[in-house]
Amino acid sequence: MRSESGKIYRGLAGVSGALVFLQGGGGVAYGEMVEIVGDDGRTRAGRVLIASRETLAIEVYQGTEGISPTGARIRCLGRPLETPVAVEMLGRTFDSFGRALDGGPDPLADDWRNVNGAAINPAVRAYPRDFLQTGISAIDGLNTLVRGQKLPIFSGSGLPHIQLAAQIVRQAQAPGETEGFAVIFAIIGASRDVADIFRRSVEESGALQRVAMFVNFADDPAVERLVTPRTALSLAEYLAFDCGMHVLVVMTDITQYCEALREVASAKGEVPSRKGYPGYLYSDLAALFERAGRIQNKAGSITQVPILTMPNDDITHPIPDLTGYITEGQIVLERDLDRAGIYPPINVLPSLSRLMSDGIGEGRTRSDHAHLSSQLYSAYAYARRIRMLAAIVGEEELAGRDRKYLDFGRRFEREFIGQAIDENRTIEQTLDLGWLMLRELPAADLTRVSAEEIARHLK
Amino acid sequence: MNDAGAGGAVKRRSEAVGRAVWISGPVVRADLTASVFMGEQMEVGANRLIGEIIGVSGAQALIQVYEETEGMQPGEPVFGTGLAMYIELGPGLIGGVFDGVQRPLNLLRRKGPFVEKGAKADPLDPARRWRFVPKATPLAKIRGGEVLGVVPETPVVEHRVLAPPDWSGDLVAIAPEGDYAVRDRIATIRIDGREFPVSMVQRWPVKQARPYQEHLRPIVPLITGQRVFDLFFPLAKGGSAAIPGGFGTGKTVTQHQLSKWAEADVIVYVGCGERGNEMAEVLMDFPKLSDPRTGRPLMEKTVLIGNTSNMPVAAREASIYTGITMAEYYRDMGYHVALMADSTSRWAEALREVSARLEEMPAEEGFPAYLATRLAQFYERAGRVRTLSGREGSVTIIGAVSPAGGDFSEPVTQHTKRFTRCFWALDKDLAGARYFPAINYLESYSGYLDDVSEWWRDRYDPKWRDIREQAMQLLQEDDRLQRIVRLVGEDALPDEQRLIIEGSRLLQEGCLQQNANDPVDTYCRPEKQLGLLKAILHFVSRAKEIVKRGAPIHRIRETPARESIVRAKDKIPNDHPELLDELVAAIDREMDALYAEFQKVG
């Protein structure tokens, strides 16, 4: 970190959880960074949460164990929390503050950035509409991702979201562009095993040189988790908007992040809202997710794929709920599909990409894309309804038309949704496969595709 | 006389009234050396961030700050403005993009792609000159709210420059036709012997409703071009509607559709705590899309207020007031204004966040106890009125609600229901099946049905109300049957009941569903709306006779006419309603043939 001189205080008014209180800190700014040296001689970073002439509240990042009110020394740095950013950070692994974790030297900073960033002026945003191919049919065909979008994966414990995220990272490409593509992983509160899976999957793809990882382990202090994604996004903004690169940011696990936010909020004695999470959970998450996007007259872009595990697979839990309100859609993984051996176990019905309609069609993917996906959706929705009915009355009782839908549903899940973990389908392959599925259905039911499209593709 | 309502070049009083002593996020406590009042607009700290007094006790004030306070230190000065939280009204609002406290985002872009704290610019371009044409007679009496002159703000909106609402006196002088900047004097009004200059700019305190002469009954529907609203759950000009829905149910697309096609003279679109890319979409689309009535770009009648979810939370709270005040301002010129607020839940959450920082006693789910009062104050600013100058104008409010977990029993949805008369419930299951607009027709309602019936009756069809009832009945019967179908399957039902299901399906596919991305279907004129609905009901009633004669249901489903009906919504253009007559003729031909066939069999 940068060394700097600043005001020094000795002694504290109190220590509580991750917070320390300092008496009489006039001249210290709200949000300012401080260094706290405990009785053990260890230096920790902290940030001013309440600036006041009487009692300051400081949130301490590396734990308050070993700090006593009488023995602590506090140095105010006169600046907010900043992180180094540099192109050479690609290919390396860092902690939440941008310090090397891979045994190498700390990066030489091209610049230092406030980790909180600043809001992009909505009037200078460029509306994202460049198709980003992931090679995964359930995403490309039915929930298309575009550059500058934030599209989370809603998963559950034990579901293969890590494999899916790694596959997206390996396969993601915009047709016609290979240069200037970077990936940033923010690993928040993960076990060392999971962090390792990510690293290995990246190494295997041979793409390590364009990947930067920021890791906060599960046993690191909770307050640090609040910084990890911000550091990662600061680097992303530098690469995208200063260096013109296309950056894909994968953040996992947002649930861990929210748990940390709740822990810190309750230590501060704040009034809790739903399920004990602070009332500003929405605004706080938005401050992360809204850092995705494109800017007019700038080449680069930030695309986010945050991953969260839904507690108890409950999509109405505040974390997935608020995330869904901020992000531009969601990819939902389902346990039943996973049990049936379908990978990726994406349930396309609750999944959605809001930016899809403007990112597909003639000149982007293919002219029949919109109608085809709408037809597949409605047919699959009906197939699922019939499946529930069949469970009650038995398959034999169903009419011929409904039995066709049942077959369609099974085949669609197996062949269209399901694909191998190393299978990279082009958008053409995905769409042709979709038409192949529609052949299972009665011709009179294909009301969402036009007659011309049927003539051209349903052969 | 209301100081903040004063027109003309009011010199901003801006003096240090104290010092910040405590700073936590958007809340700052200050020790005072001069007096301030509740609601006074403040400038806080060395960067002069915009703030508002939300509490005064003794020599201390609580200030809510509308910008990021990071880096502010105790001891920095605090300035008073002597005015209640206000915005500036005048030519140049239309086509503009503002944040929650009316900073012009279009102008701030010159300072870089990010909104930096303390960034400032005049909301109305002070250099731009407007062609002012005087309309008032000099040396005559003038009352507040009367028209002094007009300015062509855009090719479709004539900006009527009004005397400030609370200024009544003698018009001593008025400027001749010519080009003036917004702050130039264009008139002088004498009140009680004192002369006051008037410019094209008015300041108005955002939390105070602008006055009018008389409240009128909302009897004219606000045609939106969306069938499910206009035909089934109509909204009236001057009314209010709530659109609640979980994420992914299409609230924003619906709001965009309404702002694109609603028959309003002026649209105020408030993106309150929502996505930045959505604002970018509006900014990309609106200059290109044309208003179906005037053929001019939509941007020429639109004001955008964008306080995205990552922008300071307190300004999100302000954005709703900023929007409604602008809407009232254009209403006072005699326009019909529609205000879209997306989303009022984010606004309520901003209230909650600030309330929590103030350590107020929370009510339900952490929301402050005054949530209902604030919502009521907002929705009550809708209305169809006779303005101070005797014109008719209206403000219609359409508020999106984002209930937590999609559960409508949460406080914001419940309170909103009490203050709005239209409830357009979005449904997660419908959205999951890509059924759009995902309006749940059984849960939604409109309180304006009686009010607007006359309009439909006089203009389009004396039986409008009956036709609607007939369609609703079909949908309700279908819903009842679906419960049985879920247990035993559709095939187990008798053919008459299957026809009801079939008819309801046709009604949903051919009328209720509407494709926002289809160039024809995105907007549907009232006569086509009604024509489609009548054709569908006609088909169902003809089919009933045939099914009675023992025709199997699949023969009905496989008629070419059925498919023509489903495709009519995007195949029949708005300006060719006669094609609907051909459709009805085709239905009759096919039904006659089937009837004949089964008469023989029978």
CSV table of N, CA, C and O in Angstrom, one decimal, chain B residues 170-211:
chain,number,residue,atom,x,y,z
B,170,ASP,N,-51.2,44.3,-11.2
B,170,ASP,CA,-51.3,45.0,-12.5
B,170,ASP,C,-50.1,44.6,-13.3
B,170,ASP,O,-48.9,44.7,-12.8
B,171,LEU,N,-50.3,44.3,-14.6
B,171,LEU,CA,-49.2,44.0,-15.5
B,171,LEU,C,-48.7,45.4,-16.0
B,171,LEU,O,-49.3,46.0,-16.8
B,172,VAL,N,-47.6,45.8,-15.4
B,172,VAL,CA,-47.1,47.2,-15.7
B,172,VAL,C,-46.5,47.2,-17.1
B,172,VAL,O,-46.6,48.1,-17.9
B,173,ALA,N,-45.7,46.1,-17.4
B,173,ALA,CA,-45.1,46.1,-18.7
B,173,ALA,C,-44.9,44.6,-19.1
B,173,ALA,O,-44.8,43.7,-18.3
B,174,ILE,N,-44.8,44.5,-20.5
B,174,ILE,CA,-44.5,43.1,-21.0
B,174,ILE,C,-43.6,43.3,-22.2
B,174,ILE,O,-43.7,44.3,-22.9
B,175,ALA,N,-42.7,42.4,-22.3
B,175,ALA,CA,-41.6,42.5,-23.3
B,175,ALA,C,-42.3,42.3,-24.7
B,175,ALA,O,-43.2,41.5,-24.9
B,176,PRO,N,-41.8,43.0,-25.7
B,176,PRO,CA,-42.3,42.7,-27.1
B,176,PRO,C,-41.7,41.4,-27.6
B,176,PRO,O,-40.8,40.8,-27.0
B,177,GLU,N,-42.3,40.9,-28.7
B,177,GLU,CA,-41.8,39.7,-29.3
B,177,GLU,C,-40.4,39.7,-29.5
B,177,GLU,O,-39.8,40.8,-30.0
B,178,GLY,N,-39.6,38.7,-29.2
B,178,GLY,CA,-38.2,38.7,-29.4
B,178,GLY,C,-37.5,37.5,-28.8
B,178,GLY,O,-38.2,36.7,-28.2
B,179,ASP,N,-36.2,37.4,-28.9
B,179,ASP,CA,-35.5,36.3,-28.3
B,179,ASP,C,-34.9,36.7,-27.0
B,179,ASP,O,-34.3,37.7,-26.8
B,180,TYR,N,-35.3,35.8,-26.0
B,180,TYR,CA,-34.8,36.2,-24.6
B,180,TYR,C,-34.2,34.9,-24.0
B,180,TYR,O,-34.6,33.8,-24.3
B,181,ALA,N,-33.3,35.2,-23.1
B,181,ALA,CA,-32.8,34.1,-22.2
B,181,ALA,C,-33.8,33.8,-21.1
B,181,ALA,O,-34.6,34.7,-20.8
B,182,VAL,N,-33.7,32.7,-20.5
B,182,VAL,CA,-34.7,32.3,-19.5
B,182,VAL,C,-34.8,33.3,-18.3
B,182,VAL,O,-35.8,33.5,-17.7
B,183,ARG,N,-33.6,33.9,-18.0
B,183,ARG,CA,-33.6,34.8,-16.8
B,183,ARG,C,-33.8,36.3,-17.2
B,183,ARG,O,-33.9,37.2,-16.3
B,184,ASP,N,-34.0,36.6,-18.5
B,184,ASP,CA,-34.3,38.0,-18.8
B,184,ASP,C,-35.7,38.4,-18.3
B,184,ASP,O,-36.6,37.5,-18.3
B,185,ARG,N,-35.8,39.7,-18.1
B,185,ARG,CA,-37.1,40.2,-17.6
B,185,ARG,C,-38.1,40.2,-18.8
B,185,ARG,O,-37.8,40.8,-19.9
B,186,ILE,N,-39.2,39.5,-18.7
B,186,ILE,CA,-40.2,39.6,-19.8
B,186,ILE,C,-41.5,40.3,-19.4
B,186,ILE,O,-42.3,40.6,-20.2
B,187,ALA,N,-41.6,40.6,-18.1
B,187,ALA,CA,-42.8,41.4,-17.7
B,187,ALA,C,-42.5,42.0,-16.3
B,187,ALA,O,-41.5,41.6,-15.6
B,188,THR,N,-43.3,43.0,-16.0
B,188,THR,CA,-43.3,43.6,-14.6
B,188,THR,C,-44.7,43.6,-14.1
B,188,THR,O,-45.6,44.0,-14.8
B,189,ILE,N,-44.8,43.1,-12.9
B,189,ILE,CA,-46.1,43.1,-12.2
B,189,ILE,C,-46.1,43.9,-11.0
B,189,ILE,O,-45.1,43.8,-10.2
B,190,ARG,N,-47.1,44.8,-10.8
B,190,ARG,CA,-47.2,45.6,-9.6
B,190,ARG,C,-48.2,45.0,-8.6
B,190,ARG,O,-49.3,44.7,-9.0
B,191,ILE,N,-47.7,44.7,-7.4
B,191,ILE,CA,-48.6,44.1,-6.4
B,191,ILE,C,-48.5,45.0,-5.2
B,191,ILE,O,-47.4,45.3,-4.7
B,192,ASP,N,-49.6,45.5,-4.8
B,192,ASP,CA,-49.7,46.4,-3.6
B,192,ASP,C,-48.6,47.6,-3.7
B,192,ASP,O,-47.9,47.9,-2.8
B,193,GLY,N,-48.6,48.2,-4.9
B,193,GLY,CA,-47.7,49.3,-5.1
B,193,GLY,C,-46.2,49.0,-5.3
B,193,GLY,O,-45.5,49.9,-5.7
B,194,ARG,N,-45.9,47.7,-5.2
B,194,ARG,CA,-44.4,47.4,-5.4
B,194,ARG,C,-44.3,46.7,-6.8
B,194,ARG,O,-45.2,45.9,-7.1
B,195,GLU,N,-43.3,47.0,-7.5
B,195,GLU,CA,-43.1,46.3,-8.8
B,195,GLU,C,-42.1,45.2,-8.8
B,195,GLU,O,-41.1,45.3,-8.2
B,196,PHE,N,-42.5,44.1,-9.4
B,196,PHE,CA,-41.7,42.9,-9.4
B,196,PHE,C,-41.4,42.5,-10.8
B,196,PHE,O,-42.3,42.4,-11.6
B,197,PRO,N,-40.1,42.2,-11.1
B,197,PRO,CA,-39.8,41.7,-12.4
B,197,PRO,C,-40.2,40.2,-12.6
B,197,PRO,O,-40.1,39.5,-11.6
B,198,VAL,N,-40.5,39.8,-13.8
B,198,VAL,CA,-40.9,38.4,-14.0
B,198,VAL,C,-40.0,37.9,-15.2
B,198,VAL,O,-39.9,38.6,-16.2
B,199,SER,N,-39.4,36.7,-15.0
B,199,SER,CA,-38.7,36.1,-16.1
B,199,SER,C,-39.4,34.9,-16.5
B,199,SER,O,-40.5,34.6,-16.0
B,200,MET,N,-38.8,34.1,-17.3
B,200,MET,CA,-39.4,32.8,-17.8
B,200,MET,C,-39.2,31.7,-16.8
B,200,MET,O,-39.7,30.6,-16.9
B,201,VAL,N,-38.4,32.0,-15.7
B,201,VAL,CA,-38.1,30.9,-14.7
B,201,VAL,C,-38.9,31.1,-13.5
B,201,VAL,O,-39.1,32.2,-13.0
B,202,GLN,N,-39.5,30.1,-13.0
B,202,GLN,CA,-40.2,30.1,-11.7
B,202,GLN,C,-39.5,29.1,-10.8
B,202,GLN,O,-39.2,28.0,-11.2
B,203,ARG,N,-39.4,29.5,-9.5
B,203,ARG,CA,-38.9,28.5,-8.6
B,203,ARG,C,-40.2,28.0,-7.8
B,203,ARG,O,-41.0,28.8,-7.5
B,204,TRP,N,-40.2,26.7,-7.6
B,204,TRP,CA,-41.4,26.2,-6.9
B,204,TRP,C,-40.9,25.1,-5.9
B,204,TRP,O,-40.2,24.3,-6.2
B,205,PRO,N,-41.4,25.2,-4.6
B,205,PRO,CA,-41.0,24.2,-3.6
B,205,PRO,C,-41.7,22.9,-4.0
B,205,PRO,O,-42.9,22.8,-4.1
B,206,VAL,N,-40.8,21.8,-4.1
B,206,VAL,CA,-41.3,20.6,-4.7
B,206,VAL,C,-42.3,19.9,-3.8
B,206,VAL,O,-43.1,19.1,-4.3
B,207,LYS,N,-42.3,20.1,-2.5
B,207,LYS,CA,-43.2,19.3,-1.7
B,207,LYS,C,-44.6,20.0,-1.6
B,207,LYS,O,-45.4,19.5,-0.8
B,208,GLN,N,-44.8,21.1,-2.3
B,208,GLN,CA,-46.0,21.8,-2.2
B,208,GLN,C,-46.8,21.7,-3.5
B,208,GLN,O,-46.2,22.0,-4.6
B,209,ALA,N,-48.0,21.2,-3.5
B,209,ALA,CA,-48.8,21.1,-4.7
B,209,ALA,C,-49.1,22.4,-5.3
B,209,ALA,O,-49.4,23.4,-4.6
B,210,ARG,N,-49.0,22.6,-6.6
B,210,ARG,CA,-49.3,23.8,-7.3
B,210,ARG,C,-50.9,24.0,-7.3
B,210,ARG,O,-51.6,23.1,-7.5
B,211,PRO,N,-51.3,25.3,-7.1
B,211,PRO,CA,-52.7,25.5,-7.0
B,211,PRO,C,-53.5,25.5,-8.3
B,211,PRO,O,-52.9,25.7,-9.3
